[in-house]
Amino acid sequence: MSAPAIVTGYGPRLTVDLGAIQRNWQALDKVSAGALTGAAVKADGYGLGAVPVAKALYAAGTRFFFVATPDEGLALRPALPEAHIFVLNGLFPGAAPLYVGERLMPVLNSLPMLEEWLVACLGRNEALPAALHFDTGMNRLGFRLNETSIVKRMIEDVGYAPQMIMSHLACADQPQHEKNRTQLALFSSVINQFPGIPASLANSAATMTSREMHFQMVRPGIALYGGRAVNGRKNPMVPAVTLEAPVIQIRECKTGESVGYGASYILPRDTRLAIVALGYADGFIRAASSTNQHAGGRVHLRGTLCPLIGRVSMDMFAIDITDLGNDIPIPGEMVEVLGPNVSVDDQADPAGTIGYEILTSLKGRYPRTYVSATEQPAA
């Protein structure tokens, strides 16, 4: 007996606008003026596919890419043979030959990492490229500031010059936060001890709000993908992702009935529901659920924003379409979960999270379509 045919095209679908990502990078590159503009493509290109995203960014002019792990760098290297790829999580013990062979540049975060990399350099009689990361207040990765003199001595003893000095901002999404000024001052004090070495501090938010933080390279992430980088301001970036899911059933429900798991939402009126085929197994987070006390996410259908009702479950959620009146959708009709009418931040805010989580959760059971600036997704 032959294997059953795989049925496709009946579920959710994800469309990534590579042209929008390119335009976002170009806008940030214009803002960054004299500084080089890199691109953070870690976490599978913020959930949108690292290889197609990075190839599009390279075509737009990006030459410096930032990933989190060496595996992410290895995935990019065949597609971008000439790109400069930095590994933000640093040098994993014993992995120096891998980094060297694949031309991955570790962002060195500790004295043992630096020592191992310098040994590799001496063994090859070559100044292998790497960046040095100093912790100026994040308390995550990076050399402690009181280790600066040790780092300086170690590299001077072997005549090593890093490609870049880096740090990372904790509060750049809040431009008026005092910590930004403190970190800038501390970072300036560090780079003054490494004259002639390029410096990088600005993420998306700092690129958009603080020219004095640009230094020689900025490294935007979330803004490339259309997400909000700066709190309390209108987001100027172009949406880059559309997530659609089909209606699978229309239900007529009565006042006082409950909807979904846990009976967490009791209908305050006679309500028409549409059941949508998308759930947390598809990366649509459960925190977007609603109760009678707390509004959840919304979707766009037939020109109207319709609220989620009850809990998001593994494979589906319900939306209230009562206000559509007699303009009733039919099973199979697509609703916009993310797109031009519902941004990643529109879904993130009521869920108590950020656009980063919405994007990086997009690992669901749906085909991905990539379109360029001139292409449109198939109907």
mmCIF file of C-alpha atoms in Angstrom, residues 6-227:
data_model
loop_
_atom_site.group_PDB
_atom_site.id
_atom_site.type_symbol
_atom_site.label_atom_id
_atom_site.label_comp_id
_atom_site.label_asym_id
_atom_site.label_seq_id
_atom_site.Cartn_x
_atom_site.Cartn_y
_atom_site.Cartn_z
ATOM 1 C CA ILE A 6 0.467 14.845 2.404
ATOM 2 C CA VAL A 7 -2.233 17.481 2.332
ATOM 3 C CA THR A 8 -0.939 21.053 2.247
ATOM 4 C CA GLY A 9 -2.390 24.505 1.893
ATOM 5 C CA TYR A 10 -5.282 24.147 4.345
ATOM 6 C CA GLY A 11 -3.727 25.513 7.513
ATOM 7 C CA PRO A 12 -1.962 28.658 8.725
ATOM 8 C CA ARG A 13 0.638 30.332 6.542
ATOM 9 C CA LEU A 14 3.541 32.641 7.229
ATOM 10 C CA THR A 15 4.787 35.227 4.734
ATOM 11 C CA VAL A 16 8.095 37.026 5.258
ATOM 12 C CA ASP A 17 8.654 40.224 3.316
ATOM 13 C CA LEU A 18 12.393 40.260 2.663
ATOM 14 C CA GLY A 19 12.049 43.575 0.872
ATOM 15 C CA ALA A 20 10.651 45.126 4.053
ATOM 16 C CA ILE A 21 13.602 43.801 6.042
ATOM 17 C CA GLN A 22 15.965 45.287 3.466
ATOM 18 C CA ARG A 23 14.209 48.653 3.625
ATOM 19 C CA ASN A 24 14.375 48.633 7.416
ATOM 20 C CA TRP A 25 18.112 47.961 7.283
ATOM 21 C CA GLN A 26 18.621 50.702 4.727
ATOM 22 C CA ALA A 27 16.703 53.169 6.892
ATOM 23 C CA LEU A 28 18.863 52.310 9.908
ATOM 24 C CA ASP A 29 22.007 52.457 7.796
ATOM 25 C CA LYS A 30 21.039 55.982 6.774
ATOM 26 C CA VAL A 31 20.507 56.935 10.414
ATOM 27 C CA SER A 32 23.816 55.420 11.472
ATOM 28 C CA ALA A 33 25.619 57.800 9.083
ATOM 29 C CA GLY A 34 29.379 57.278 9.447
ATOM 30 C CA ALA A 35 29.097 54.017 11.362
ATOM 31 C CA LEU A 36 28.906 50.604 9.729
ATOM 32 C CA THR A 37 25.523 48.908 10.116
ATOM 33 C CA GLY A 38 25.528 45.235 11.026
ATOM 34 C CA ALA A 39 22.575 42.950 11.589
ATOM 35 C CA ALA A 40 21.567 40.602 14.401
ATOM 36 C CA VAL A 41 20.226 37.414 12.829
ATOM 37 C CA LYS A 42 20.399 35.162 15.883
ATOM 38 C CA ALA A 43 17.485 32.897 16.892
ATOM 39 C CA ASP A 44 16.922 31.870 13.273
ATOM 40 C CA GLY A 45 16.698 35.452 12.099
ATOM 41 C CA TYR A 46 14.352 36.378 14.970
ATOM 42 C CA GLY A 47 12.098 33.501 13.964
ATOM 43 C CA LEU A 48 11.841 34.419 10.282
ATOM 44 C CA GLY A 49 14.576 32.213 8.842
ATOM 45 C CA ALA A 50 18.227 33.181 9.279
ATOM 46 C CA VAL A 51 19.490 32.110 5.860
ATOM 47 C CA PRO A 52 16.927 33.860 3.614
ATOM 48 C CA VAL A 53 16.925 36.905 5.894
ATOM 49 C CA ALA A 54 20.720 37.161 5.964
ATOM 50 C CA LYS A 55 20.998 36.681 2.197
ATOM 51 C CA ALA A 56 18.508 39.507 1.669
ATOM 52 C CA LEU A 57 20.403 41.733 4.100
ATOM 53 C CA TYR A 58 23.692 40.950 2.380
ATOM 54 C CA ALA A 59 22.144 41.933 -0.944
ATOM 55 C CA ALA A 60 21.044 45.214 0.666
ATOM 56 C CA GLY A 61 24.585 45.956 1.806
ATOM 57 C CA THR A 62 25.057 44.274 5.177
ATOM 58 C CA ARG A 63 28.459 42.675 5.661
ATOM 59 C CA PHE A 64 28.555 42.097 9.439
ATOM 60 C CA PHE A 65 26.226 39.572 11.041
ATOM 61 C CA PHE A 66 25.695 38.664 14.690
ATOM 62 C CA VAL A 67 24.551 35.211 15.802
ATOM 63 C CA ALA A 68 24.338 33.708 19.278
ATOM 64 C CA THR A 69 25.960 30.303 18.825
ATOM 65 C CA PRO A 70 28.530 28.685 16.546
ATOM 66 C CA ASP A 71 25.804 26.414 15.147
ATOM 67 C CA GLU A 72 23.954 29.509 13.961
ATOM 68 C CA GLY A 73 27.157 30.739 12.347
ATOM 69 C CA LEU A 74 27.725 27.386 10.646
ATOM 70 C CA ALA A 75 24.215 27.541 9.191
ATOM 71 C CA LEU A 76 24.948 30.949 7.661
ATOM 72 C CA ARG A 77 28.447 30.376 6.349
ATOM 73 C CA PRO A 78 27.578 28.393 3.160
ATOM 74 C CA ALA A 79 25.044 31.047 2.159
ATOM 75 C CA LEU A 80 27.351 33.968 2.980
ATOM 76 C CA PRO A 81 30.903 32.884 2.181
ATOM 77 C CA GLU A 82 32.301 36.430 2.332
ATOM 78 C CA ALA A 83 30.332 37.788 5.315
ATOM 79 C CA HIS A 84 31.834 38.633 8.703
ATOM 80 C CA ILE A 85 30.011 36.541 11.312
ATOM 81 C CA PHE A 86 30.357 37.295 15.030
ATOM 82 C CA VAL A 87 29.294 34.724 17.653
ATOM 83 C CA LEU A 88 27.854 36.691 20.564
ATOM 84 C CA ASN A 89 27.922 33.885 23.128
ATOM 85 C CA GLY A 90 31.658 33.686 22.712
ATOM 86 C CA LEU A 91 34.171 30.913 22.305
ATOM 87 C CA PHE A 92 32.942 27.551 23.511
ATOM 88 C CA PRO A 93 35.710 25.523 25.205
ATOM 89 C CA GLY A 94 37.770 23.521 22.730
ATOM 90 C CA ALA A 95 35.961 25.015 19.736
ATOM 91 C CA ALA A 96 38.721 27.335 18.480
ATOM 92 C CA PRO A 97 39.603 25.077 15.488
ATOM 93 C CA LEU A 98 35.955 25.109 14.406
ATOM 94 C CA TYR A 99 35.742 28.894 14.588
ATOM 95 C CA VAL A 100 38.995 29.249 12.679
ATOM 96 C CA GLY A 101 38.017 26.755 10.007
ATOM 97 C CA GLU A 102 34.647 28.372 9.382
ATOM 98 C CA ARG A 103 35.930 31.935 9.822
ATOM 99 C CA LEU A 104 33.601 32.653 12.741
ATOM 100 C CA MET A 105 34.618 35.500 15.027
ATOM 101 C CA PRO A 106 33.986 34.879 18.729
ATOM 102 C CA VAL A 107 32.888 37.745 20.934
ATOM 103 C CA LEU A 108 35.250 36.991 23.805
ATOM 104 C CA ASN A 109 33.509 37.466 27.150
ATOM 105 C CA SER A 110 35.893 36.113 29.791
ATOM 106 C CA LEU A 111 39.569 35.737 30.597
ATOM 107 C CA PRO A 112 39.585 31.964 29.910
ATOM 108 C CA MET A 113 38.020 32.601 26.490
ATOM 109 C CA LEU A 114 40.622 35.228 25.710
ATOM 110 C CA GLU A 115 43.445 32.972 26.845
ATOM 111 C CA GLU A 116 42.220 30.092 24.668
ATOM 112 C CA TRP A 117 41.866 32.361 21.639
ATOM 113 C CA LEU A 118 45.332 33.838 22.093
ATOM 114 C CA VAL A 119 46.784 30.336 22.326
ATOM 115 C CA ALA A 120 45.067 29.528 19.031
ATOM 116 C CA CYS A 121 46.535 32.693 17.501
ATOM 117 C CA LEU A 122 50.041 31.827 18.670
ATOM 118 C CA GLY A 123 49.658 28.264 17.426
ATOM 119 C CA ARG A 124 48.870 29.521 13.943
ATOM 120 C CA ASN A 125 51.138 32.556 14.131
ATOM 121 C CA GLU A 126 48.127 34.597 13.051
ATOM 122 C CA ALA A 127 45.996 37.342 14.623
ATOM 123 C CA LEU A 128 42.681 35.535 14.297
ATOM 124 C CA PRO A 129 39.788 38.029 14.316
ATOM 125 C CA ALA A 130 37.606 38.350 17.397
ATOM 126 C CA ALA A 131 35.765 40.981 19.408
ATOM 127 C CA LEU A 132 36.116 41.803 23.103
ATOM 128 C CA HIS A 133 32.927 42.309 25.106
ATOM 129 C CA PHE A 134 33.012 44.377 28.315
ATOM 130 C CA ASP A 135 30.136 44.364 30.808
ATOM 131 C CA THR A 136 29.142 47.972 31.502
ATOM 132 C CA GLY A 137 26.079 47.197 33.583
ATOM 133 C CA MET A 138 24.062 44.346 32.048
ATOM 134 C CA ASN A 139 25.561 41.687 34.361
ATOM 135 C CA ARG A 140 25.164 39.041 31.732
ATOM 136 C CA LEU A 141 28.230 38.402 29.577
ATOM 137 C CA GLY A 142 31.454 40.345 29.285
ATOM 138 C CA PHE A 143 34.735 41.102 31.010
ATOM 139 C CA ARG A 144 34.286 42.873 34.313
ATOM 140 C CA LEU A 145 35.509 46.449 34.215
ATOM 141 C CA ASN A 146 38.171 45.681 36.827
ATOM 142 C CA GLU A 147 39.586 43.131 34.358
ATOM 143 C CA THR A 148 40.236 45.752 31.690
ATOM 144 C CA SER A 149 43.894 46.203 32.594
ATOM 145 C CA ILE A 150 44.397 42.418 32.594
ATOM 146 C CA VAL A 151 42.793 42.121 29.136
ATOM 147 C CA LYS A 152 44.946 44.972 27.863
ATOM 148 C CA ARG A 153 48.109 43.361 29.194
ATOM 149 C CA MET A 154 47.229 39.926 27.767
ATOM 150 C CA ILE A 155 46.712 41.197 24.248
ATOM 151 C CA GLU A 156 49.699 43.528 24.350
ATOM 152 C CA ASP A 157 51.971 40.715 25.520
ATOM 153 C CA VAL A 158 51.335 38.851 22.260
ATOM 154 C CA GLY A 159 50.765 41.883 20.042
ATOM 155 C CA TYR A 160 47.131 41.023 19.393
ATOM 156 C CA ALA A 161 44.616 43.609 18.142
ATOM 157 C CA PRO A 162 40.909 42.639 18.318
ATOM 158 C CA GLN A 163 38.535 43.547 15.526
ATOM 159 C CA MET A 164 36.187 45.371 17.857
ATOM 160 C CA ILE A 165 35.401 46.376 21.444
ATOM 161 C CA MET A 166 31.750 45.849 22.380
ATOM 162 C CA SER A 167 29.232 46.275 25.152
ATOM 163 C CA HIS A 168 25.458 45.880 25.393
ATOM 164 C CA LEU A 169 22.848 48.326 26.659
ATOM 165 C CA ALA A 170 20.320 47.273 29.283
ATOM 166 C CA CYS A 171 17.758 50.086 28.904
ATOM 167 C CA ALA A 172 18.103 51.482 25.386
ATOM 168 C CA ASP A 173 14.373 51.015 24.761
ATOM 169 C CA GLN A 174 13.890 53.732 27.409
ATOM 170 C CA PRO A 175 16.041 56.570 26.003
ATOM 171 C CA GLN A 176 15.729 58.761 29.106
ATOM 172 C CA HIS A 177 16.827 56.014 31.513
ATOM 173 C CA GLU A 178 19.868 57.127 33.501
ATOM 174 C CA LYS A 179 21.539 53.746 33.002
ATOM 175 C CA ASN A 180 22.089 54.596 29.337
ATOM 176 C CA ARG A 181 24.258 57.551 30.302
ATOM 177 C CA THR A 182 26.120 55.486 32.872
ATOM 178 C CA GLN A 183 26.837 52.694 30.412
ATOM 179 C CA LEU A 184 27.967 55.136 27.733
ATOM 180 C CA ALA A 185 30.410 56.746 30.170
ATOM 181 C CA LEU A 186 31.780 53.384 31.307
ATOM 182 C CA PHE A 187 32.110 52.122 27.740
ATOM 183 C CA SER A 188 33.930 55.303 26.733
ATOM 184 C CA SER A 189 36.366 54.773 29.585
ATOM 185 C CA VAL A 190 37.044 51.232 28.338
ATOM 186 C CA ILE A 191 37.593 52.057 24.680
ATOM 187 C CA ASN A 192 39.946 54.888 25.632
ATOM 188 C CA GLN A 193 42.293 52.173 26.832
ATOM 189 C CA PHE A 194 42.257 50.488 23.409
ATOM 190 C CA PRO A 195 43.025 53.342 21.006
ATOM 191 C CA GLY A 196 42.502 52.610 17.335
ATOM 192 C CA ILE A 197 40.197 49.619 17.916
ATOM 193 C CA PRO A 198 36.670 50.000 16.447
ATOM 194 C CA ALA A 199 33.856 50.104 18.996
ATOM 195 C CA SER A 200 30.219 48.980 18.969
ATOM 196 C CA LEU A 201 27.501 49.721 21.528
ATOM 197 C CA ALA A 202 24.215 50.599 19.799
ATOM 198 C CA ASN A 203 21.381 48.129 19.327
ATOM 199 C CA SER A 204 18.198 49.022 17.408
ATOM 200 C CA ALA A 205 16.931 51.505 19.975
ATOM 201 C CA ALA A 206 20.246 53.294 20.467
ATOM 202 C CA THR A 207 20.770 53.441 16.710
ATOM 203 C CA MET A 208 17.443 55.246 16.400
ATOM 204 C CA THR A 209 17.795 57.598 19.376
ATOM 205 C CA SER A 210 21.430 58.333 20.230
ATOM 206 C CA ARG A 211 24.045 59.233 17.626
ATOM 207 C CA GLU A 212 26.732 59.446 20.309
ATOM 208 C CA MET A 213 26.328 55.720 20.890
ATOM 209 C CA HIS A 214 26.957 54.765 17.254
ATOM 210 C CA PHE A 215 30.765 54.632 17.416
ATOM 211 C CA GLN A 216 32.166 52.622 14.473
ATOM 212 C CA MET A 217 29.397 50.002 14.162
ATOM 213 C CA VAL A 218 25.755 49.678 15.122
ATOM 214 C CA ARG A 219 24.113 46.281 15.358
ATOM 215 C CA PRO A 220 20.317 46.478 15.075
ATOM 216 C CA GLY A 221 18.062 43.479 15.611
ATOM 217 C CA ILE A 222 14.348 43.819 16.340
ATOM 218 C CA ALA A 223 13.885 46.950 14.204
ATOM 219 C CA LEU A 224 15.019 45.047 11.107
ATOM 220 C CA TYR A 225 12.029 42.756 11.483
ATOM 221 C CA GLY A 226 9.477 45.517 12.005
ATOM 222 C CA GLY A 227 9.308 45.298 15.791
#
